[in-house]
PDB file of C-alpha atoms in Angstrom:
ATOM      1  CA  MET A   1     -98.195 192.860-143.600  1.00 74.00           C
ATOM      2  CA  GLY A   2     -95.848 190.349-145.574  1.00 71.00           C
ATOM      3  CA  GLY A   3     -99.109 189.495-147.434  1.00 75.00           C
ATOM      4  CA  LEU A   4    -100.158 193.084-147.862  1.00 78.00           C
ATOM      5  CA  VAL A   5     -96.831 194.073-149.389  1.00 81.00           C
ATOM      6  CA  LYS A   6     -96.717 191.082-151.610  1.00 81.00           C
ATOM      7  CA  ALA A   7    -100.049 192.170-152.552  1.00 76.00           C
ATOM      8  CA  GLU A   8     -99.009 195.680-153.363  1.00 79.00           C
ATOM      9  CA  LEU A   9     -95.906 194.622-155.239  1.00 79.00           C
ATOM     10  CA  ARG A  10     -98.442 192.397-157.500  1.00 81.00           C
ATOM     11  CA  LYS A  11    -100.696 195.193-158.323  1.00 79.00           C
ATOM     12  CA  ILE A  12     -97.508 197.115-159.103  1.00 82.00           C
ATOM     13  CA  ILE A  13     -96.080 194.623-161.654  1.00 82.00           C
ATOM     14  CA  SER A  14     -99.335 193.706-162.977  1.00 82.00           C
ATOM     15  CA  THR A  15     -99.504 197.403-164.312  1.00 82.00           C
ATOM     16  CA  SER A  16     -97.569 199.145-166.967  1.00 83.00           C
ATOM     17  CA  LEU A  17     -97.205 202.522-164.524  1.00 84.00           C
ATOM     18  CA  TRP A  18     -94.050 201.502-163.023  1.00 85.00           C
ATOM     19  CA  TRP A  19     -92.096 200.596-166.195  1.00 87.00           C
ATOM     20  CA  ALA A  20     -93.661 203.400-168.183  1.00 86.00           C
ATOM     21  CA  LEU A  21     -92.229 206.057-165.871  1.00 87.00           C
ATOM     22  CA  LEU A  22     -88.863 204.394-165.518  1.00 89.00           C
ATOM     23  CA  ILE A  23     -88.404 204.663-169.546  1.00 90.00           C
ATOM     24  CA  PRO A  24     -88.337 208.478-169.189  1.00 88.00           C
ATOM     25  CA  VAL A  25     -86.171 208.212-166.134  1.00 87.00           C
ATOM     26  CA  ALA A  26     -83.715 206.199-167.852  1.00 88.00           C
ATOM     27  CA  LEU A  27     -83.940 208.443-171.477  1.00 88.00           C
ATOM     28  CA  LEU A  28     -83.419 211.631-168.837  1.00 85.00           C
ATOM     29  CA  GLY A  29     -80.620 210.430-167.174  1.00 82.00           C
ATOM     30  CA  PHE A  30     -78.715 209.353-170.134  1.00 85.00           C
ATOM     31  CA  GLY A  31     -79.603 212.845-171.618  1.00 83.00           C
ATOM     32  CA  ALA A  32     -78.661 214.451-168.582  1.00 78.00           C
ATOM     33  CA  GLY A  33     -75.669 212.895-168.182  1.00 74.00           C
ATOM     34  CA  TRP A  34     -74.301 213.554-171.743  1.00 76.00           C
ATOM     35  CA  LEU A  35     -75.359 217.240-171.156  1.00 74.00           C
ATOM     36  CA  GLY A  36     -73.620 217.765-167.818  1.00 66.00           C
ATOM     37  CA  SER A  37     -70.917 216.319-169.774  1.00 65.00           C
ATOM     38  CA  SER A  38     -71.121 218.979-172.349  1.00 67.00           C
ATOM     39  CA  ILE A  39     -71.308 221.814-169.703  1.00 65.00           C
ATOM     40  CA  VAL A  40     -68.297 220.846-167.860  1.00 62.00           C
ATOM     41  CA  ALA A  41     -66.654 220.839-171.212  1.00 63.00           C
ATOM     42  CA  LEU A  42     -67.721 224.142-171.413  1.00 62.00           C
ATOM     43  CA  ILE A  43     -65.987 224.981-168.395  1.00 61.00           C
ATOM     44  CA  ASP A  44     -63.218 223.337-169.157  1.00 60.00           C
ATOM     45  CA  ALA A  45     -62.730 225.227-172.621  1.00 60.00           C
ATOM     46  CA  VAL A  46     -62.659 228.556-170.641  1.00 55.00           C
ATOM     47  CA  GLU A  47     -60.208 227.730-168.040  1.00 57.00           C
ATOM     48  CA  GLN A  48     -57.866 224.501-168.546  1.00 60.00           C
ATOM     49  CA  PHE A  49     -57.428 222.692-165.359  1.00 60.00           C
ATOM     50  CA  ASP A  50     -54.339 220.398-164.304  1.00 62.00           C
ATOM     51  CA  ARG A  51     -56.312 217.272-163.300  1.00 64.00           C
ATOM     52  CA  ALA A  52     -59.069 215.224-164.186  1.00 65.00           C
ATOM     53  CA  VAL A  53     -62.527 217.017-164.312  1.00 69.00           C
ATOM     54  CA  PRO A  54     -64.999 214.684-162.215  1.00 74.00           C
ATOM     55  CA  LEU A  55     -68.043 215.697-164.450  1.00 74.00           C
ATOM     56  CA  GLY A  56     -69.760 211.904-163.416  1.00 76.00           C
ATOM     57  CA  LEU A  57     -70.629 213.658-160.160  1.00 81.00           C
ATOM     58  CA  LEU A  58     -72.341 216.641-161.880  1.00 81.00           C
ATOM     59  CA  SER A  59     -74.149 214.411-164.385  1.00 81.00           C
ATOM     60  CA  VAL A  60     -75.844 212.053-161.523  1.00 84.00           C
ATOM     61  CA  SER A  61     -76.713 215.273-160.170  1.00 85.00           C
ATOM     62  CA  MET A  62     -78.347 216.885-162.854  1.00 84.00           C
ATOM     63  CA  SER A  63     -80.259 213.669-164.001  1.00 86.00           C
ATOM     64  CA  THR A  64     -81.263 213.177-160.401  1.00 89.00           C
ATOM     65  CA  ASN A  65     -83.052 216.978-160.597  1.00 87.00           C
ATOM     66  CA  PHE A  66     -84.679 215.940-163.621  1.00 85.00           C
ATOM     67  CA  SER A  67     -85.886 212.309-162.813  1.00 88.00           C
ATOM     68  CA  THR A  68     -87.468 212.322-159.452  1.00 90.00           C
ATOM     69  CA  ILE A  69     -90.143 213.982-160.508  1.00 90.00           C
ATOM     70  CA  PHE A  70     -91.555 210.574-161.984  1.00 91.00           C
ATOM     71  CA  ALA A  71     -90.624 208.812-158.840  1.00 92.00           C
ATOM     72  CA  ALA A  72     -93.353 211.232-157.201  1.00 92.00           C
ATOM     73  CA  LEU A  73     -95.773 210.953-159.937  1.00 92.00           C
ATOM     74  CA  PHE A  74     -95.559 206.995-159.574  1.00 92.00           C
ATOM     75  CA  GLY A  75     -95.998 206.951-155.790  1.00 90.00           C
ATOM     76  CA  ALA A  76     -98.876 209.297-155.889  1.00 91.00           C
ATOM     77  CA  MET A  77    -100.544 207.284-158.861  1.00 89.00           C
ATOM     78  CA  ALA A  78     -99.774 203.535-156.682  1.00 86.00           C
ATOM     79  CA  PHE A  79    -102.366 205.143-154.434  1.00 84.00           C
ATOM     80  CA  ALA A  80    -104.596 207.696-156.335  1.00 85.00           C
ATOM     81  CA  GLY A  81    -105.183 205.225-159.020  1.00 82.00           C
ATOM     82  CA  GLU A  82    -106.736 202.936-156.733  1.00 79.00           C
ATOM     83  CA  PHE A  83    -109.455 205.167-156.437  1.00 79.00           C
ATOM     84  CA  ARG A  84    -109.665 205.693-160.202  1.00 78.00           C
ATOM     85  CA  ASN A  85    -110.759 202.401-160.676  1.00 75.00           C
ATOM     86  CA  LYS A  86    -112.585 201.736-157.285  1.00 75.00           C
ATOM     87  CA  SER A  87    -109.783 198.962-156.371  1.00 78.00           C
ATOM     88  CA  ILE A  88    -109.140 200.527-153.131  1.00 76.00           C
ATOM     89  CA  THR A  89    -112.497 199.329-151.737  1.00 77.00           C
ATOM     90  CA  THR A  90    -111.619 195.530-152.161  1.00 77.00           C
ATOM     91  CA  THR A  91    -108.198 196.405-150.595  1.00 76.00           C
ATOM     92  CA  TYR A  92    -109.537 198.041-147.941  1.00 76.00           C
ATOM     93  CA  LEU A  93    -112.319 195.624-146.934  1.00 73.00           C
ATOM     94  CA  THR A  94    -109.773 192.460-147.386  1.00 73.00           C
ATOM     95  CA  SER A  95    -106.903 194.063-144.964  1.00 70.00           C
ATOM     96  CA  ASN A  96    -106.602 194.435-141.295  1.00 71.00           C
ATOM     97  CA  THR A  97    -106.535 198.360-141.342  1.00 83.00           C
ATOM     98  CA  ARG A  98    -106.276 201.173-143.751  1.00 80.00           C
ATOM     99  CA  SER A  99    -103.056 201.864-141.731  1.00 81.00           C
ATOM    100  CA  ALA A 100    -101.644 198.927-142.687  1.00 83.00           C
ATOM    101  CA  VAL A 101    -102.381 199.382-146.292  1.00 84.00           C
ATOM    102  CA  LEU A 102    -100.322 202.834-146.169  1.00 87.00           C
ATOM    103  CA  VAL A 103     -97.319 201.182-144.843  1.00 89.00           C
ATOM    104  CA  ALA A 104     -97.592 198.389-147.431  1.00 88.00           C
ATOM    105  CA  LYS A 105     -97.591 201.026-150.211  1.00 88.00           C
ATOM    106  CA  LEU A 106     -94.711 202.624-148.973  1.00 92.00           C
ATOM    107  CA  ILE A 107     -92.728 199.615-148.734  1.00 92.00           C
ATOM    108  CA  ALA A 108     -93.683 198.016-152.067  1.00 89.00           C
ATOM    109  CA  CYS A 109     -93.190 201.833-153.689  1.00 91.00           C
ATOM    110  CA  SER A 110     -89.919 202.307-151.986  1.00 91.00           C
ATOM    111  CA  GLY A 111     -88.803 199.176-153.878  1.00 91.00           C
ATOM    112  CA  VAL A 112     -89.719 200.694-157.010  1.00 92.00           C
ATOM    113  CA  GLY A 113     -88.281 203.805-155.923  1.00 92.00           C
ATOM    114  CA  LEU A 114     -85.005 201.958-155.271  1.00 94.00           C
ATOM    115  CA  ILE A 115     -85.063 200.699-159.053  1.00 93.00           C
ATOM    116  CA  TYR A 116     -85.302 204.226-160.471  1.00 93.00           C
ATOM    117  CA  GLY A 117     -82.744 205.689-158.209  1.00 92.00           C
ATOM    118  CA  LEU A 118     -80.453 202.713-159.544  1.00 93.00           C
ATOM    119  CA  ALA A 119     -81.474 203.418-163.133  1.00 92.00           C
ATOM    120  CA  ASN A 120     -80.995 207.070-162.937  1.00 91.00           C
ATOM    121  CA  VAL A 121     -77.444 206.410-161.598  1.00 90.00           C
ATOM    122  CA  LEU A 122     -76.622 203.706-164.346  1.00 89.00           C
ATOM    123  CA  PHE A 123     -77.879 205.814-167.078  1.00 89.00           C
ATOM    124  CA  ALA A 124     -76.581 209.092-166.088  1.00 85.00           C
ATOM    125  CA  SER A 125     -72.874 207.626-165.221  1.00 83.00           C
ATOM    126  CA  VAL A 126     -73.341 206.016-168.971  1.00 83.00           C
ATOM    127  CA  GLY A 127     -74.419 209.149-170.637  1.00 79.00           C
ATOM    128  CA  GLY A 128     -71.601 211.065-168.951  1.00 75.00           C
ATOM    129  CA  LEU A 129     -69.303 208.634-170.250  1.00 75.00           C
ATOM    130  CA  VAL A 130     -70.143 208.768-173.568  1.00 74.00           C
ATOM    131  CA  GLY A 131     -69.961 212.455-173.565  1.00 67.00           C
ATOM    132  CA  ALA A 132     -66.757 212.713-171.951  1.00 62.00           C
ATOM    133  CA  GLY A 133     -65.410 210.411-174.943  1.00 60.00           C
ATOM    134  CA  ARG A 134     -65.260 207.240-172.514  1.00 58.00           C
ATOM    135  CA  ASP A 135     -62.896 209.020-169.973  1.00 62.00           C
ATOM    136  CA  PHE A 136     -63.304 207.124-167.019  1.00 60.00           C
ATOM    137  CA  GLY A 137     -60.992 209.467-165.334  1.00 61.00           C
ATOM    138  CA  GLY A 138     -64.186 211.792-165.475  1.00 64.00           C
ATOM    139  CA  PHE A 139     -65.984 210.149-162.682  1.00 68.00           C
ATOM    140  CA  GLY A 140     -63.817 211.151-160.151  1.00 70.00           C
ATOM    141  CA  SER A 141     -62.783 208.933-157.059  1.00 77.00           C
ATOM    142  CA  LEU A 142     -64.781 205.862-156.400  1.00 79.00           C
ATOM    143  CA  GLY A 143     -65.592 206.990-152.862  1.00 83.00           C
ATOM    144  CA  ASP A 144     -66.828 210.409-154.054  1.00 82.00           C
ATOM    145  CA  TRP A 145     -69.024 208.808-157.110  1.00 84.00           C
ATOM    146  CA  LEU A 146     -70.538 206.173-154.590  1.00 88.00           C
ATOM    147  CA  SER A 147     -71.638 208.736-152.070  1.00 90.00           C
ATOM    148  CA  VAL A 148     -73.024 210.692-154.699  1.00 89.00           C
ATOM    149  CA  GLY A 149     -74.647 207.707-156.314  1.00 90.00           C
ATOM    150  CA  ALA A 150     -75.983 206.547-153.112  1.00 94.00           C
ATOM    151  CA  ALA A 151     -77.441 210.047-152.219  1.00 94.00           C
ATOM    152  CA  ALA A 152     -79.278 209.998-155.782  1.00 92.00           C
ATOM    153  CA  VAL A 153     -80.832 206.730-154.911  1.00 94.00           C
ATOM    154  CA  LEU A 154     -81.825 207.951-151.582  1.00 95.00           C
ATOM    155  CA  ALA A 155     -83.503 210.987-152.978  1.00 94.00           C
ATOM    156  CA  MET A 156     -85.309 208.807-155.582  1.00 94.00           C
ATOM    157  CA  VAL A 157     -86.674 206.908-152.478  1.00 95.00           C
ATOM    158  CA  LEU A 158     -87.876 209.538-150.549  1.00 95.00           C
ATOM    159  CA  TRP A 159     -89.415 211.325-153.470  1.00 95.00           C
ATOM    160  CA  THR A 160     -91.354 207.849-154.289  1.00 95.00           C
ATOM    161  CA  LEU A 161     -92.303 207.998-150.751  1.00 95.00           C
ATOM    162  CA  LEU A 162     -93.483 211.799-150.756  1.00 94.00           C
ATOM    163  CA  GLY A 163     -95.790 210.598-153.716  1.00 92.00           C
ATOM    164  CA  VAL A 164     -97.599 207.991-152.021  1.00 92.00           C
ATOM    165  CA  GLY A 165     -98.319 210.245-148.937  1.00 92.00           C
ATOM    166  CA  PHE A 166     -99.591 212.908-151.525  1.00 92.00           C
ATOM    167  CA  GLY A 167    -101.653 210.124-153.201  1.00 90.00           C
ATOM    168  CA  ALA A 168    -103.016 209.098-149.895  1.00 87.00           C
ATOM    169  CA  LEU A 169    -103.976 212.851-149.388  1.00 89.00           C
ATOM    170  CA  VAL A 170    -105.476 213.933-152.593  1.00 86.00           C
ATOM    171  CA  ALA A 171    -107.248 210.439-153.547  1.00 83.00           C
ATOM    172  CA  ASN A 172    -107.619 211.666-157.292  1.00 83.00           C
ATOM    173  CA  ALA A 173    -105.422 210.511-159.920  1.00 82.00           C
ATOM    174  CA  VAL A 174    -105.853 213.943-162.171  1.00 87.00           C
ATOM    175  CA  LEU A 175    -104.604 216.039-159.153  1.00 87.00           C
ATOM    176  CA  ALA A 176    -101.834 213.484-158.172  1.00 84.00           C
ATOM    177  CA  ILE A 177    -100.376 214.072-161.714  1.00 87.00           C
ATOM    178  CA  ILE A 178    -101.089 217.719-162.241  1.00 87.00           C
ATOM    179  CA  VAL A 179    -100.289 219.292-158.761  1.00 88.00           C
ATOM    180  CA  PRO A 180     -96.952 217.804-158.393  1.00 85.00           C
ATOM    181  CA  LEU A 181     -95.721 218.787-162.082  1.00 87.00           C
ATOM    182  CA  VAL A 182     -97.087 222.369-162.006  1.00 88.00           C
ATOM    183  CA  TYR A 183     -95.424 222.811-158.137  1.00 88.00           C
ATOM    184  CA  LYS A 184     -92.033 221.493-159.270  1.00 82.00           C
ATOM    185  CA  PHE A 185     -91.641 222.963-162.760  1.00 81.00           C
ATOM    186  CA  MET A 186     -94.033 226.508-162.440  1.00 84.00           C
ATOM    187  CA  VAL A 187     -94.356 227.156-159.032  1.00 87.00           C
ATOM    188  CA  GLU A 188     -91.247 226.669-157.202  1.00 83.00           C
ATOM    189  CA  PHE A 189     -89.852 228.210-160.247  1.00 82.00           C
ATOM    190  CA  ILE A 190     -91.133 231.268-160.406  1.00 85.00           C
ATOM    191  CA  LEU A 191     -91.041 231.532-156.418  1.00 82.00           C
ATOM    192  CA  SER A 192     -87.125 230.674-156.432  1.00 79.00           C
ATOM    193  CA  LEU A 193     -86.806 233.117-158.698  1.00 78.00           C
ATOM    194  CA  SER A 194     -88.802 236.029-156.993  1.00 78.00           C
ATOM    195  CA  LEU A 195     -86.582 235.453-153.955  1.00 77.00           C
ATOM    196  CA  ILE A 196     -83.380 235.761-155.570  1.00 73.00           C
ATOM    197  CA  GLU A 197     -81.882 238.946-154.091  1.00 73.00           C
ATOM    198  CA  SER A 198     -84.744 239.490-152.087  1.00 75.00           C
ATOM    199  CA  PRO A 199     -84.695 239.656-148.043  1.00 74.00           C
ATOM    200  CA  ALA A 200     -86.576 236.485-147.862  1.00 73.00           C
ATOM    201  CA  ALA A 201     -83.601 234.410-150.007  1.00 73.00           C
ATOM    202  CA  GLY A 202     -82.738 232.430-147.216  1.00 79.00           C
ATOM    203  CA  ILE A 203     -85.563 230.312-147.388  1.00 83.00           C
ATOM    204  CA  SER A 204     -85.237 229.182-150.585  1.00 82.00           C
ATOM    205  CA  PRO A 205     -83.282 225.933-149.845  1.00 85.00           C
ATOM    206  CA  TYR A 206     -86.105 225.065-147.427  1.00 90.00           C
ATOM    207  CA  LEU A 207     -88.596 224.743-150.319  1.00 89.00           C
ATOM    208  CA  PRO A 208     -89.858 221.146-151.274  1.00 88.00           C
ATOM    209  CA  GLY A 209     -87.996 221.043-154.869  1.00 87.00           C
ATOM    210  CA  THR A 210     -84.761 222.750-153.557  1.00 87.00           C
ATOM    211  CA  ALA A 211     -84.235 220.424-150.772  1.00 89.00           C
ATOM    212  CA  GLY A 212     -84.917 217.547-152.523  1.00 89.00           C
ATOM    213  CA  ASN A 213     -82.283 218.583-155.383  1.00 88.00           C
ATOM    214  CA  GLY A 214     -79.905 219.588-152.618  1.00 89.00           C
ATOM    215  CA  ILE A 215     -79.768 216.065-151.036  1.00 92.00           C
ATOM    216  CA  VAL A 216     -77.526 215.376-154.143  1.00 91.00           C
ATOM    217  CA  ALA A 217     -76.236 218.582-155.662  1.00 89.00           C
ATOM    218  CA  ASN A 218     -75.339 220.047-152.420  1.00 90.00           C
ATOM    219  CA  LEU A 219     -73.207 216.875-152.197  1.00 90.00           C
ATOM    220  CA  ALA A 220     -71.738 216.734-155.815  1.00 87.00           C
ATOM    221  CA  VAL A 221     -71.068 220.677-156.374  1.00 86.00           C
ATOM    222  CA  PRO A 222     -68.432 221.023-152.994  1.00 86.00           C
ATOM    223  CA  LEU A 223     -67.066 217.460-153.852  1.00 86.00           C
ATOM    224  CA  PHE A 224     -66.575 218.352-157.576  1.00 83.00           C
ATOM    225  CA  VAL A 225     -65.017 221.898-156.911  1.00 81.00           C
ATOM    226  CA  THR A 226     -62.507 220.016-154.359  1.00 81.00           C
ATOM    227  CA  ALA A 227     -61.704 217.452-157.074  1.00 77.00           C
ATOM    228  CA  VAL A 228     -60.903 220.372-159.255  1.00 74.00           C
ATOM    229  CA  ALA A 229     -59.297 222.871-157.434  1.00 71.00           C
ATOM    230  CA  GLY A 230     -57.302 220.985-154.960  1.00 70.00           C
ATOM    231  CA  PRO A 231     -55.390 222.759-152.397  1.00 70.00           C
ATOM    232  CA  ASP A 232     -56.812 226.133-154.035  1.00 71.00           C
ATOM    233  CA  GLU A 233     -60.378 225.345-153.177  1.00 68.00           C
ATOM    234  CA  PRO A 234     -60.832 227.348-150.299  1.00 72.00           C
ATOM    235  CA  ASN A 235     -59.729 230.404-152.584  1.00 73.00           C
ATOM    236  CA  THR A 236     -62.487 229.059-155.056  1.00 74.00           C
ATOM    237  CA  PRO A 237     -64.695 231.991-155.563  1.00 75.00           C
ATOM    238  CA  ARG A 238     -68.493 232.127-154.571  1.00 78.00           C
ATOM    239  CA  ALA A 239     -69.516 232.734-158.256  1.00 77.00           C
ATOM    240  CA  ALA A 240     -67.901 229.401-159.595  1.00 75.00           C
ATOM    241  CA  PHE A 241     -70.219 227.618-156.760  1.00 79.00           C
ATOM    242  CA  GLU A 242     -73.249 229.401-157.659  1.00 77.00           C
ATOM    243  CA  PHE A 243     -72.571 228.728-161.507  1.00 77.00           C
ATOM    244  CA  LEU A 244     -72.483 225.325-160.940  1.00 77.00           C
ATOM    245  CA  HIS A 245     -75.473 225.150-158.644  1.00 80.00           C
ATOM    246  CA  LEU A 246     -77.330 227.170-161.251  1.00 77.00           C
ATOM    247  CA  PHE A 247     -77.383 224.035-163.721  1.00 77.00           C
ATOM    248  CA  PHE A 248     -76.726 221.152-161.135  1.00 78.00           C
ATOM    249  CA  GLY A 249     -79.248 222.259-158.544  1.00 79.00           C
ATOM    250  CA  GLY A 250     -78.624 222.909-154.908  1.00 78.00           C
ATOM    251  CA  SER A 251     -77.585 226.018-152.992  1.00 80.00           C
ATOM    252  CA  TYR A 252     -74.627 227.727-152.157  1.00 81.00           C
ATOM    253  CA  GLY A 253     -73.364 227.141-148.641  1.00 77.00           C
ATOM    254  CA  HIS A 254     -76.026 224.677-147.896  1.00 84.00           C
ATOM    255  CA  PRO A 255     -75.023 221.329-146.601  1.00 89.00           C
ATOM    256  CA  TRP A 256     -76.422 218.305-148.319  1.00 91.00           C
ATOM    257  CA  TRP A 257     -77.728 216.911-145.143  1.00 93.00           C
ATOM    258  CA  ALA A 258     -79.666 219.918-144.284  1.00 92.00           C
ATOM    259  CA  SER A 259     -81.528 219.525-147.202  1.00 92.00           C
ATOM    260  CA  LEU A 260     -82.046 215.763-146.273  1.00 94.00           C
ATOM    261  CA  LEU A 261     -83.425 216.517-142.869  1.00 95.00           C
ATOM    262  CA  THR A 262     -85.654 219.128-144.665  1.00 94.00           C
ATOM    263  CA  PHE A 263     -86.746 217.007-147.359  1.00 94.00           C
ATOM    264  CA  LEU A 264     -87.352 214.393-144.932  1.00 95.00           C
ATOM    265  CA  GLY A 265     -89.670 216.345-143.378  1.00 94.00           C
ATOM    266  CA  TYR A 266     -91.669 217.253-145.880  1.00 95.00           C
ATOM    267  CA  VAL A 267     -92.242 213.543-146.772  1.00 95.00           C
ATOM    268  CA  THR A 268     -93.157 212.896-143.073  1.00 95.00           C
ATOM    269  CA  VAL A 269     -95.768 215.440-143.299  1.00 94.00           C
ATOM    270  CA  PHE A 270     -97.416 214.319-146.273  1.00 93.00           C
ATOM    271  CA  ILE A 271     -97.504 210.902-145.255  1.00 93.00           C
ATOM    272  CA  ALA A 272     -98.735 211.932-141.883  1.00 92.00           C
ATOM    273  CA  GLY A 273    -101.480 213.639-143.942  1.00 91.00           C
ATOM    274  CA  GLY A 274    -102.609 211.188-146.027  1.00 87.00           C
ATOM    275  CA  TRP A 275    -102.231 208.832-143.344  1.00 89.00           C
ATOM    276  CA  LEU A 276    -104.956 211.008-141.335  1.00 89.00           C
ATOM    277  CA  VAL A 277    -107.139 211.773-144.444  1.00 86.00           C
ATOM    278  CA  SER A 278    -107.454 208.094-145.541  1.00 82.00           C
ATOM    279  CA  ARG A 279    -108.447 206.912-142.321  1.00 78.00           C
ATOM    280  CA  ARG A 280    -111.502 208.964-142.440  1.00 77.00           C
ATOM    281  CA  ARG A 281    -112.385 208.751-146.244  1.00 73.00           C
ATOM    282  CA  ASP A 282    -115.335 207.308-147.369  1.00 68.00           C
ATOM    283  CA  ILE A 283    -115.104 204.633-150.074  1.00 68.00           C
ATOM    284  CA  SER A 284    -117.969 203.238-152.314  1.00 67.00           C
TER     285      SER A 284
END
């Protein structure tokens, strides 16, 4: 297994895919961090707070929501791309089992997902810091910032693993790119809008994209409100939470760990599906 993982890492490093997708992660992280600080500044302009506003928590949440799609695309292309250039034939013929290849890809790609996650947190924090006029008080407590940052890194790794499973399932580089983009930015967006105020609105937090965003957002928003409202947090109106979730992701009243478990379920389904299909797929 160690040799397979090394081989997969060499494939990743020898191509430009991983760093080409790292660039938008860094840029979006910085931009989202800056935008997040602007939105919080707008809130602060409407209502003056008597304590520091921990905008860094929301900046990381917003940047993660935008950037995880690149982790999913990388994971999907890491597998599906091998079918495009026919290197999957050599990979399968020189490895012990196809299952071992999938496990090695999951391990190697999770390392790249970890890099994406750390870059996202770093650049989102820098963007939020610049947008807030270099006010370090805007990051909130160290414990809160580390919790949100760790959740963001975890979300990025999970999106990468989901992408690997999807790539193994479709084995088509074009589909590996188009389907995730269309689903996240069109299908689920329209579906979420149609569920608002409908009797089925309760299923919205369990949609793949919403669940993935909720890992960070459903942690960051309550921590932000608690830090800002202090002892008045129980009296915070629901509308304030919903306004923040609208911009920074997640769902009102839905715990972050429920989003994590839901998304883990999707990751498991895609990896299991990719494993089942790849075991029987013909290669040439």
